[in-house]
Amino acid sequence: MKIKDTTTTTLIKQGIKYLDKDPIQNFPKLIKWARKFPMLDANKVMIDNVEKMWSDEENNWHKFIYKLLTDINPVMRKKLLTNFALNAGFKGSKLLKDNRIKYKCNIPWAILMDPTSACNLNCLGCWAAEYKKNVKMDNDTLDRIIKEGKELGTYMYILSGGEPLVRKWDVLELAKKHDDCVFLAFTNGTLIDDEYAKAVSEVGNLTFAISVEGNEELTDMRRGKGTYQLVMNAMDSLRKYGVGFGFSTCYHSKNIEFVLSEEYYDLMIEKGCYFGWFFTYIPVGKGAVTDLITTPQQRKFAYHKVRELRKTKPVFTMDFWNDGEFVDGCIAGGRRYLHINANGDVEPCAFIHYSNVNIKDVSLLEALQSPLFMEYHKNQPFNENMLRPCPLLDNPEKLQQMVTNSKAKSTQPGDKENVFDLTSKTIPAAKKWAPVADKLWAEFNPCKKCNKKEV
């Protein structure tokens, strides 16, 4: 098996090198060449779809692939392809699967960690605002997490905060040191300038999801006056040096129509975005307002609108809550990702501030085998309806049960919010969403026994 894997790895590297010589001319040849690899049926279907997309020059995905092949600088294109397709994809996925069986626990495809809790903004409703501003994770700890993660098969590292680019040069050095990994920083973008964009382009394995809340009025309303223009400047700098990046948008009751409009999508594409992450507002922290939570009708609108725009716009978008059907529900608790805050507390999710362990005291594997994470492992998925994936927003009774059973403690240094106080803010929304989501799930997923969408 090792000989077979080594041969496959060598062939993938050769294919990426071949693509690099003449991306547009060699891409269709690479698709045909890829069919020679042993693969799952699902991967064969994916290759068929890519070939079909590429053959139609008017297809939005043809335009998307063309942009990837021509606009991203060659260093980054080659590095991201190698690290994402080979390391996080082929090599990492196999290792993850084996270790999940070996250790009988969740092993994440991606690790979200906070280099710092400090931030130069104070955004309304931000979960990171609940942390102290003077806490940071030292370089040795960040390095150790990545080393241990790679041993388990994890090659994707996501950085948040606070604002991770408060330590932007440390972040870049981390990416340099672990040049076999992919790094994605969720950032407000205000600290990115030409100097930093150029340095990032030369390293090649660091990309960004830049927070935007819509137009200038909506963004500055939540993030502070002048923020929007700084974000636009950051996007211009990254595009200038061929750095691939995307946008990150929190939709809530006040901005949902605009951020899911063609106007907004077109602006993000024009600025150079390749992907977009959509999150929904979650009232984390004592005193967090609940009137920004989307109504069931608004969330249903988001479900339809994101899918509609995927068919017509050359940008890859993901809806963290409404795309549960594609990943079989909640991905937190180490099932696909986990969160380590700047203090070192290992949390199942960026929005679930409870933990049994601190990474300074345990290994990554020990954290994944801690009581709260094993509760996640035992209970996922939390609902047969994949449009109700979340244990906080959609199934709050599940979060109450898991935190109570595991005796996990609140990691919020200021208010130590009790899990019952937290879920009291989401129970009404969960009850209202349930019948709408169930109807939507039954309509688009008639095969209820297998919970798979019929084609």
CSV table of C-alpha atoms in Angstrom, one decimal:
chain,number,residue,atom,x,y,z
A,1,MET,CA,0.0,0.0,0.0
A,2,LYS,CA,2.9,2.4,0.8
A,3,ILE,CA,4.4,1.9,-2.7
A,4,LYS,CA,1.0,2.6,-4.2
A,5,ASP,CA,0.6,5.8,-2.2
A,6,THR,CA,4.1,7.0,-3.0
A,7,THR,CA,3.5,6.5,-6.7
A,8,THR,CA,0.2,8.4,-6.5
A,9,THR,CA,1.9,11.2,-4.6
A,10,THR,CA,4.6,11.4,-7.2
A,11,LEU,CA,2.1,11.5,-10.1
A,12,ILE,CA,0.1,14.2,-8.5
A,13,LYS,CA,3.2,16.4,-8.0
A,14,GLN,CA,4.1,15.8,-11.6
A,15,GLY,CA,0.6,16.8,-12.7
A,16,ILE,CA,0.7,20.0,-10.8
A,17,LYS,CA,4.2,20.8,-12.2
A,18,TYR,CA,2.8,20.1,-15.7
A,19,LEU,CA,-0.2,22.4,-15.1
A,20,ASP,CA,2.1,25.2,-14.0
A,21,LYS,CA,3.8,25.3,-17.5
A,22,ASP,CA,0.7,26.3,-19.4
A,23,PRO,CA,-2.4,26.3,-17.1
A,24,ILE,CA,-5.1,26.9,-19.7
A,25,GLN,CA,-3.8,24.5,-22.4
A,26,ASN,CA,-2.8,21.8,-19.9
A,27,PHE,CA,-5.8,21.8,-17.6
A,28,PRO,CA,-8.1,19.7,-19.9
A,29,LYS,CA,-5.2,17.2,-20.4
A,30,LEU,CA,-4.8,17.1,-16.7
A,31,ILE,CA,-8.4,16.1,-16.2
A,32,LYS,CA,-8.1,13.2,-18.6
A,33,TRP,CA,-4.8,12.2,-16.9
A,34,ALA,CA,-6.5,12.3,-13.4
A,35,ARG,CA,-8.9,9.5,-14.5
A,36,LYS,CA,-6.0,7.0,-14.3
A,37,PHE,CA,-5.8,7.3,-10.5
A,38,PRO,CA,-7.7,4.8,-8.3
A,39,MET,CA,-10.5,6.8,-6.7
A,40,LEU,CA,-13.9,6.6,-5.1
A,41,ASP,CA,-17.0,6.8,-7.2
A,42,ALA,CA,-17.7,10.3,-5.7
A,43,ASN,CA,-14.4,11.5,-7.0
A,44,LYS,CA,-15.1,10.2,-10.5
A,45,VAL,CA,-18.4,12.1,-10.5
A,46,MET,CA,-16.5,15.2,-9.4
A,47,ILE,CA,-14.0,14.9,-12.3
A,48,ASP,CA,-16.9,14.3,-14.7
A,49,ASN,CA,-18.5,17.5,-13.5
A,50,VAL,CA,-15.3,19.5,-13.8
A,51,GLU,CA,-14.7,18.3,-17.3
A,52,LYS,CA,-18.3,19.3,-18.2
A,53,MET,CA,-17.9,22.7,-16.7
A,54,TRP,CA,-14.6,23.4,-18.5
A,55,SER,CA,-16.1,22.4,-21.9
A,56,ASP,CA,-18.7,25.2,-21.6
A,57,GLU,CA,-17.0,28.6,-21.8
A,58,GLU,CA,-20.2,30.4,-20.8
A,59,ASN,CA,-20.6,28.3,-17.6
A,60,ASN,CA,-19.9,30.3,-14.4
A,61,TRP,CA,-17.6,27.5,-13.1
A,62,HIS,CA,-15.5,27.6,-16.3
A,63,LYS,CA,-15.0,31.3,-15.6
A,64,PHE,CA,-14.2,30.5,-12.0
A,65,ILE,CA,-11.6,27.9,-12.9
A,66,TYR,CA,-10.1,30.2,-15.6
A,67,LYS,CA,-9.7,32.9,-13.0
A,68,LEU,CA,-7.9,30.5,-10.6
A,69,LEU,CA,-5.5,29.4,-13.4
A,70,THR,CA,-4.7,32.9,-14.6
A,71,ASP,CA,-5.1,35.5,-11.9
A,72,ILE,CA,-3.4,33.8,-8.9
A,73,ASN,CA,0.4,34.2,-9.0
A,74,PRO,CA,2.3,31.0,-10.0
A,75,VAL,CA,4.0,30.6,-6.6
A,76,MET,CA,0.6,30.6,-4.7
A,77,ARG,CA,-1.2,28.6,-7.4
A,78,LYS,CA,1.4,25.8,-7.2
A,79,LYS,CA,1.7,25.8,-3.4
A,80,LEU,CA,-2.0,25.8,-2.7
A,81,LEU,CA,-2.7,23.1,-5.3
A,82,THR,CA,0.0,20.9,-3.8
A,83,ASN,CA,-0.9,21.5,-0.1
A,84,PHE,CA,-4.7,21.4,-0.7
A,85,ALA,CA,-5.0,18.7,-3.3
A,86,LEU,CA,-2.2,16.4,-2.2
A,87,ASN,CA,-1.5,17.0,1.5
A,88,ALA,CA,-4.9,18.0,2.9
A,89,GLY,CA,-6.7,16.0,0.2
A,90,PHE,CA,-5.1,12.7,-0.8
A,91,LYS,CA,-2.5,12.1,1.9
A,92,GLY,CA,-4.2,13.8,4.8
A,93,SER,CA,-7.7,12.4,4.1
A,94,LYS,CA,-6.4,8.8,4.2
A,95,LEU,CA,-4.4,9.4,7.5
A,96,LEU,CA,-7.5,11.1,9.1
A,97,LYS,CA,-9.7,8.1,8.2
A,98,ASP,CA,-7.2,5.6,9.6
A,99,ASN,CA,-6.7,7.6,12.9
A,100,ARG,CA,-10.4,8.1,13.4
A,101,ILE,CA,-10.7,4.3,13.5
A,102,LYS,CA,-7.5,3.8,15.5
A,103,TYR,CA,-8.2,6.3,18.2
A,104,LYS,CA,-12.1,6.0,18.2
A,105,CYS,CA,-12.6,9.7,18.3
A,106,ASN,CA,-13.1,12.6,15.9
A,107,ILE,CA,-10.0,13.8,14.0
A,108,PRO,CA,-10.4,17.2,12.3
A,109,TRP,CA,-9.7,18.1,8.7
A,110,ALA,CA,-9.1,21.7,9.8
A,111,ILE,CA,-8.0,23.3,13.1
A,112,LEU,CA,-9.1,26.9,13.9
A,113,MET,CA,-6.8,28.6,16.3
A,114,ASP,CA,-6.4,32.1,17.6
A,115,PRO,CA,-2.8,33.5,17.7
A,116,THR,CA,-4.2,36.5,19.7
A,117,SER,CA,-7.4,37.7,21.4
A,118,ALA,CA,-6.4,41.3,20.6
A,119,CYS,CA,-8.3,43.2,17.9
A,120,ASN,CA,-8.1,46.7,16.5
A,121,LEU,CA,-12.0,46.8,16.0
A,122,ASN,CA,-14.9,46.2,18.3
A,123,CYS,CA,-17.7,44.7,16.1
A,124,LEU,CA,-21.2,44.3,17.3
A,125,GLY,CA,-22.1,40.7,18.1
A,126,CYS,CA,-18.6,39.3,17.6
A,127,TRP,CA,-18.0,36.1,19.7
A,128,ALA,CA,-14.3,37.1,20.0
A,129,ALA,CA,-15.3,40.3,21.8
A,130,GLU,CA,-16.0,38.1,24.8
A,131,TYR,CA,-12.3,37.3,25.3
A,132,LYS,CA,-9.7,39.4,27.1
A,133,LYS,CA,-7.7,41.6,24.7
A,134,ASN,CA,-4.2,40.9,26.1
A,135,VAL,CA,-4.0,37.1,25.6
A,136,LYS,CA,-2.0,35.4,22.9
A,137,MET,CA,-0.7,31.9,22.1
A,138,ASP,CA,3.1,31.7,22.0
A,139,ASN,CA,4.8,30.6,18.8
A,140,ASP,CA,6.0,27.3,20.3
A,141,THR,CA,2.5,26.3,21.1
A,142,LEU,CA,1.2,27.2,17.7
A,143,ASP,CA,4.0,25.3,16.2
A,144,ARG,CA,3.4,22.2,18.4
A,145,ILE,CA,-0.3,22.2,17.5
A,146,ILE,CA,0.5,22.1,13.8
A,147,LYS,CA,3.2,19.3,14.2
A,148,GLU,CA,0.7,17.2,16.2
A,149,GLY,CA,-2.0,17.9,13.7
A,150,LYS,CA,0.0,16.8,10.8
A,151,GLU,CA,0.8,13.5,12.5
A,152,LEU,CA,-2.9,12.9,12.7
A,153,GLY,CA,-3.5,14.0,9.0
A,154,THR,CA,-4.5,17.6,9.5
A,155,TYR,CA,-3.0,20.0,6.9
A,156,MET,CA,-5.5,22.8,7.0
A,157,TYR,CA,-5.1,25.6,9.6
A,158,ILE,CA,-7.5,28.5,10.0
A,159,LEU,CA,-6.6,31.5,12.0
A,160,SER,CA,-9.0,33.9,13.8
A,161,GLY,CA,-8.9,35.9,17.0
A,162,GLY,CA,-9.3,38.6,18.0
A,163,GLU,CA,-7.7,39.8,14.8
A,164,PRO,CA,-5.0,37.3,13.8
A,165,LEU,CA,-3.1,39.9,11.7
A,166,VAL,CA,-2.3,41.9,14.8
A,167,ARG,CA,0.5,39.3,14.7
A,168,LYS,CA,0.7,39.3,10.9
A,169,TRP,CA,4.5,38.7,10.6
A,170,ASP,CA,4.3,35.8,13.1
A,171,VAL,CA,1.5,34.3,11.1
A,172,LEU,CA,3.6,34.6,7.9
A,173,GLU,CA,6.6,32.9,9.6
A,174,LEU,CA,4.3,30.1,10.8
A,175,ALA,CA,3.1,29.6,7.2
A,176,LYS,CA,6.8,29.6,6.0
A,177,LYS,CA,7.8,27.1,8.5
A,178,HIS,CA,5.0,24.7,7.7
A,179,ASP,CA,5.0,25.1,3.9
A,180,ASP,CA,3.3,21.8,3.4
A,181,CYS,CA,0.0,23.2,5.0
A,182,VAL,CA,-2.7,25.5,3.9
A,183,PHE,CA,-3.3,28.6,6.1
A,184,LEU,CA,-6.5,30.6,6.0
A,185,ALA,CA,-6.8,33.7,8.1
A,186,PHE,CA,-10.3,35.1,9.0
A,187,THR,CA,-9.4,38.8,9.1
A,188,ASN,CA,-11.1,42.2,9.2
A,189,GLY,CA,-8.6,43.2,6.5
A,190,THR,CA,-7.7,46.5,7.9
A,191,LEU,CA,-4.0,45.6,8.6
A,192,ILE,CA,-3.3,44.3,5.0
A,193,ASP,CA,-1.2,46.7,2.8
A,194,ASP,CA,1.0,46.4,-0.3
A,195,GLU,CA,4.1,45.4,1.7
A,196,TYR,CA,2.3,42.5,3.4
A,197,ALA,CA,0.4,41.4,0.3
A,198,LYS,CA,3.7,41.2,-1.6
A,199,ALA,CA,5.3,39.1,1.2
A,200,VAL,CA,2.3,36.8,1.3
A,201,SER,CA,2.5,36.3,-2.4
A,202,GLU,CA,6.1,35.1,-2.1
A,203,VAL,CA,5.3,32.6,0.7
A,204,GLY,CA,2.3,31.1,-1.2
A,205,ASN,CA,0.4,29.1,1.3
A,206,LEU,CA,-1.5,31.8,3.2
A,207,THR,CA,-4.9,33.1,2.1
A,208,PHE,CA,-7.6,35.3,3.7
A,209,ALA,CA,-11.3,35.4,4.3
A,210,ILE,CA,-11.9,39.2,4.7
A,211,SER,CA,-14.9,40.3,6.8
A,212,VAL,CA,-17.5,42.4,5.0
A,213,GLU,CA,-21.0,43.1,6.1
A,214,GLY,CA,-22.4,44.4,2.8
A,215,ASN,CA,-22.1,48.0,1.5
A,216,GLU,CA,-20.2,50.8,3.3
A,217,GLU,CA,-23.2,51.7,5.5
A,218,LEU,CA,-23.8,48.2,6.7
A,219,THR,CA,-20.2,47.3,7.2
A,220,ASP,CA,-19.4,50.5,9.1
A,221,MET,CA,-22.6,50.1,11.2
A,222,ARG,CA,-21.3,46.8,12.7
A,223,ARG,CA,-17.5,47.3,12.4
A,224,GLY,CA,-16.9,51.1,12.8
A,225,LYS,CA,-16.7,54.1,10.6
A,226,GLY,CA,-14.0,53.9,7.9
A,227,THR,CA,-13.7,50.1,8.1
A,228,TYR,CA,-15.3,49.5,4.7
A,229,GLN,CA,-12.8,51.6,2.8
A,230,LEU,CA,-9.8,49.9,4.5
A,231,VAL,CA,-11.3,46.5,3.5
A,232,MET,CA,-11.6,47.6,-0.1
A,233,ASN,CA,-8.0,48.8,0.0
A,234,ALA,CA,-6.8,45.5,1.4
A,235,MET,CA,-8.6,43.6,-1.4
A,236,ASP,CA,-6.9,45.8,-4.0
A,237,SER,CA,-3.5,45.1,-2.5
A,238,LEU,CA,-4.0,41.3,-2.5
A,239,ARG,CA,-5.3,41.3,-6.0
A,240,LYS,CA,-2.3,43.5,-7.2
A,241,TYR,CA,0.1,40.7,-6.1
A,242,GLY,CA,-2.0,37.8,-7.2
A,243,VAL,CA,-2.9,36.5,-3.7
A,244,GLY,CA,-6.0,34.4,-3.7
A,245,PHE,CA,-8.6,35.5,-1.1
A,246,GLY,CA,-12.3,35.5,-0.4
A,247,PHE,CA,-14.9,37.3,1.7
A,248,SER,CA,-16.5,36.4,5.0
A,249,THR,CA,-20.0,37.8,5.7
A,250,CYS,CA,-22.2,37.4,8.7
A,251,TYR,CA,-25.8,37.7,7.6
A,252,HIS,CA,-28.3,38.9,10.1
A,253,SER,CA,-31.9,40.3,10.2
A,254,LYS,CA,-30.7,43.7,9.1
A,255,ASN,CA,-28.4,43.0,6.2
A,256,ILE,CA,-29.5,39.6,4.7
A,257,GLU,CA,-31.2,41.0,1.6
A,258,PHE,CA,-28.2,43.0,0.5
A,259,VAL,CA,-25.5,40.5,1.2
A,260,LEU,CA,-27.4,37.8,-0.8
A,261,SER,CA,-28.0,40.2,-3.7
A,262,GLU,CA,-26.5,40.0,-7.2
A,263,GLU,CA,-25.1,43.5,-6.5
A,264,TYR,CA,-23.1,42.3,-3.5
A,265,TYR,CA,-21.8,39.2,-5.2
A,266,ASP,CA,-20.8,41.2,-8.3
A,267,LEU,CA,-18.9,43.6,-6.1
A,268,MET,CA,-17.0,40.8,-4.3
A,269,ILE,CA,-16.2,39.2,-7.7
A,270,GLU,CA,-15.0,42.6,-9.1
A,271,LYS,CA,-12.8,43.1,-6.1
A,272,GLY,CA,-11.1,39.7,-6.8
A,273,CYS,CA,-12.7,37.3,-4.4
A,274,TYR,CA,-12.5,33.6,-5.2
A,275,PHE,CA,-14.7,32.3,-2.4
A,276,GLY,CA,-17.1,33.5,0.2
A,277,TRP,CA,-18.0,32.2,3.7
A,278,PHE,CA,-21.5,33.0,5.0
A,279,PHE,CA,-22.2,32.8,8.7
A,280,THR,CA,-25.4,33.6,10.5
A,281,TYR,CA,-25.6,35.8,13.6
A,282,ILE,CA,-25.3,33.9,16.9
A,283,PRO,CA,-26.0,35.7,20.3
A,284,VAL,CA,-22.9,34.6,22.2
A,285,GLY,CA,-22.1,36.4,25.5
A,286,LYS,CA,-24.2,37.9,28.2
A,287,GLY,CA,-26.1,40.8,26.9
A,288,ALA,CA,-25.8,39.8,23.3
A,289,VAL,CA,-28.8,41.1,21.4
A,290,THR,CA,-31.2,38.6,19.9
A,291,ASP,CA,-33.0,40.8,17.4
A,292,LEU,CA,-30.2,40.3,14.9
A,293,ILE,CA,-31.0,36.5,14.7
A,294,THR,CA,-32.5,35.8,11.3
A,295,THR,CA,-36.2,34.9,11.1
A,296,PRO,CA,-37.2,31.5,9.7
A,297,GLN,CA,-38.3,33.2,6.5
A,298,GLN,CA,-35.0,35.0,6.2
A,299,ARG,CA,-33.0,31.8,6.8
A,300,LYS,CA,-35.1,30.0,4.2
A,301,PHE,CA,-34.4,32.9,1.8
A,302,ALA,CA,-30.7,32.4,2.4
A,303,TYR,CA,-31.0,28.6,1.7
A,304,HIS,CA,-32.5,29.3,-1.7
A,305,LYS,CA,-30.5,32.4,-2.6
A,306,VAL,CA,-27.1,31.0,-2.0
A,307,ARG,CA,-27.9,27.9,-4.2
A,308,GLU,CA,-29.4,30.1,-6.9
A,309,LEU,CA,-26.3,32.4,-7.1
A,310,ARG,CA,-23.9,29.4,-7.1
A,311,LYS,CA,-25.3,28.5,-10.5
A,312,THR,CA,-24.7,31.9,-12.0
A,313,LYS,CA,-21.8,33.6,-10.3
A,314,PRO,CA,-18.1,32.6,-10.6
A,315,VAL,CA,-17.3,32.6,-6.9
A,316,PHE,CA,-17.4,29.6,-4.6
A,317,THR,CA,-19.7,30.3,-1.6
A,318,MET,CA,-20.4,28.3,1.5
A,319,ASP,CA,-23.2,28.8,4.1
A,320,PHE,CA,-21.9,27.5,7.4
A,321,TRP,CA,-25.4,26.7,8.7
A,322,ASN,CA,-27.5,26.0,5.6
A,323,ASP,CA,-25.1,23.7,3.9
A,324,GLY,CA,-25.3,21.0,6.5
A,325,GLU,CA,-26.7,18.6,3.9
A,326,PHE,CA,-23.4,18.5,2.1
A,327,VAL,CA,-21.3,17.6,5.2
A,328,ASP,CA,-23.9,15.5,7.1
A,329,GLY,CA,-24.7,18.1,9.8
A,330,CYS,CA,-22.5,19.8,12.4
A,331,ILE,CA,-18.8,19.7,11.6
A,332,ALA,CA,-17.6,20.9,15.0
A,333,GLY,CA,-16.2,18.9,17.9
A,334,GLY,CA,-13.3,17.7,15.8
A,335,ARG,CA,-15.5,16.0,13.3
A,336,ARG,CA,-14.2,18.3,10.6
A,337,TYR,CA,-12.9,21.2,12.7
A,338,LEU,CA,-12.3,22.5,16.3
A,339,HIS,CA,-11.3,25.8,17.9
A,340,ILE,CA,-8.4,26.6,20.2
A,341,ASN,CA,-8.7,30.1,21.6
A,342,ALA,CA,-5.8,32.4,22.4
A,343,ASN,CA,-5.7,31.2,26.0
A,344,GLY,CA,-5.3,27.6,24.8
A,345,ASP,CA,-8.8,26.4,25.7
A,346,VAL,CA,-9.8,23.6,23.3
A,347,GLU,CA,-13.4,24.3,22.3
A,348,PRO,CA,-15.6,22.2,19.9
A,349,CYS,CA,-16.6,25.3,17.9
A,350,ALA,CA,-15.8,29.0,17.7
A,351,PHE,CA,-19.3,29.7,19.0
A,352,ILE,CA,-19.3,27.2,21.8
A,353,HIS,CA,-17.2,28.6,24.6
A,354,TYR,CA,-17.0,25.5,26.8
A,355,SER,CA,-14.1,23.1,27.4
A,356,ASN,CA,-12.6,20.5,29.6
A,357,VAL,CA,-8.9,20.9,28.6
A,358,ASN,CA,-6.2,23.5,27.7
A,359,ILE,CA,-3.7,22.7,24.9
A,360,LYS,CA,-0.9,23.9,27.2
A,361,ASP,CA,-1.6,20.9,29.4
A,362,VAL,CA,-2.5,18.2,26.9
A,363,SER,CA,-1.7,16.9,23.5
A,364,LEU,CA,-4.0,17.5,20.6
A,365,LEU,CA,-5.1,13.9,20.6
A,366,GLU,CA,-5.8,14.0,24.3
A,367,ALA,CA,-8.0,17.1,23.7
A,368,LEU,CA,-9.9,15.3,21.0
A,369,GLN,CA,-10.5,12.5,23.5
A,370,SER,CA,-11.7,14.8,26.3
A,371,PRO,CA,-15.2,14.5,27.7
A,372,LEU,CA,-16.9,17.3,25.7
A,373,PHE,CA,-15.4,16.2,22.4
A,374,MET,CA,-16.4,12.6,23.0
A,375,GLU,CA,-20.0,13.9,23.7
A,376,TYR,CA,-19.9,15.4,20.2
A,377,HIS,CA,-18.5,12.2,18.7
A,378,LYS,CA,-21.3,10.2,20.3
A,379,ASN,CA,-24.1,12.5,19.4
A,380,GLN,CA,-23.4,13.7,15.9
A,381,PRO,CA,-25.4,14.3,13.8
A,382,PHE,CA,-27.6,16.2,16.2
A,383,ASN,CA,-30.7,15.9,14.0
A,384,GLU,CA,-31.8,13.7,11.1
A,385,ASN,CA,-32.7,17.0,9.3
A,386,MET,CA,-29.4,18.3,8.0
A,387,LEU,CA,-30.9,21.8,7.7
A,388,ARG,CA,-31.0,21.8,11.5
A,389,PRO,CA,-27.3,20.9,12.1
A,390,CYS,CA,-26.3,23.1,15.0
A,391,PRO,CA,-26.4,22.1,18.7
A,392,LEU,CA,-26.7,25.8,19.7
A,393,LEU,CA,-28.9,27.4,17.1
A,394,ASP,CA,-31.0,24.4,16.0
A,395,ASN,CA,-30.9,21.8,18.8
A,396,PRO,CA,-30.1,23.7,22.0
A,397,GLU,CA,-31.2,20.8,24.2
A,398,LYS,CA,-28.3,18.8,22.8
A,399,LEU,CA,-25.8,21.4,23.8
A,400,GLN,CA,-27.3,21.6,27.3
A,401,GLN,CA,-27.0,17.8,27.5
A,402,MET,CA,-23.4,17.6,26.3
A,403,VAL,CA,-22.0,20.4,28.4
A,404,THR,CA,-23.8,19.0,31.5
A,405,ASN,CA,-22.7,15.4,30.9
A,406,SER,CA,-19.0,16.4,30.2
A,407,LYS,CA,-18.9,18.9,33.1
A,408,ALA,CA,-17.3,21.3,30.7
A,409,LYS,CA,-16.5,24.8,32.0
A,410,SER,CA,-17.2,28.2,30.4
A,411,THR,CA,-14.1,29.6,28.7
A,412,GLN,CA,-15.4,33.2,28.6
A,413,PRO,CA,-13.1,35.0,31.0
A,414,GLY,CA,-15.6,37.8,31.7
A,415,ASP,CA,-19.0,36.4,32.2
A,416,LYS,CA,-18.7,32.6,32.4
A,417,GLU,CA,-22.0,32.2,30.6
A,418,ASN,CA,-24.0,29.2,31.8
A,419,VAL,CA,-25.1,26.9,29.0
A,420,PHE,CA,-28.7,27.3,30.0
A,421,ASP,CA,-28.5,31.1,29.8
A,422,LEU,CA,-26.8,30.8,26.4
A,423,THR,CA,-29.4,28.5,25.0
A,424,SER,CA,-32.3,30.5,26.4
A,425,LYS,CA,-31.4,33.1,23.7
A,426,THR,CA,-31.6,30.5,20.8
A,427,ILE,CA,-34.5,28.2,21.9
A,428,PRO,CA,-37.2,30.5,20.5
A,429,ALA,CA,-35.3,30.7,17.1
A,430,ALA,CA,-34.8,26.9,17.1
A,431,LYS,CA,-38.6,26.3,17.7
A,432,LYS,CA,-39.6,28.7,14.9
A,433,TRP,CA,-37.1,27.3,12.4
A,434,ALA,CA,-37.9,23.6,13.0
A,435,PRO,CA,-41.2,23.4,11.1
A,436,VAL,CA,-39.8,25.5,8.2
A,437,ALA,CA,-36.6,23.4,8.0
A,438,ASP,CA,-38.5,20.1,8.2
A,439,LYS,CA,-40.8,21.1,5.4
A,440,LEU,CA,-37.8,22.3,3.3
A,441,TRP,CA,-35.9,19.1,4.0
A,442,ALA,CA,-38.9,16.9,3.1
A,443,GLU,CA,-39.4,18.8,-0.1
A,444,PHE,CA,-35.8,18.6,-1.3
A,445,ASN,CA,-34.8,15.3,0.4
A,446,PRO,CA,-37.7,12.9,-0.2
A,447,CYS,CA,-35.4,9.8,0.6
A,448,LYS,CA,-35.9,10.1,4.3
A,449,LYS,CA,-34.5,6.7,5.2
A,450,CYS,CA,-31.0,7.4,3.9
A,451,ASN,CA,-31.1,11.2,4.4
A,452,LYS,CA,-29.6,11.7,1.0
A,453,LYS,CA,-30.9,14.0,-1.7
A,454,GLU,CA,-32.4,12.1,-4.6
A,455,VAL,CA,-31.1,13.1,-8.0
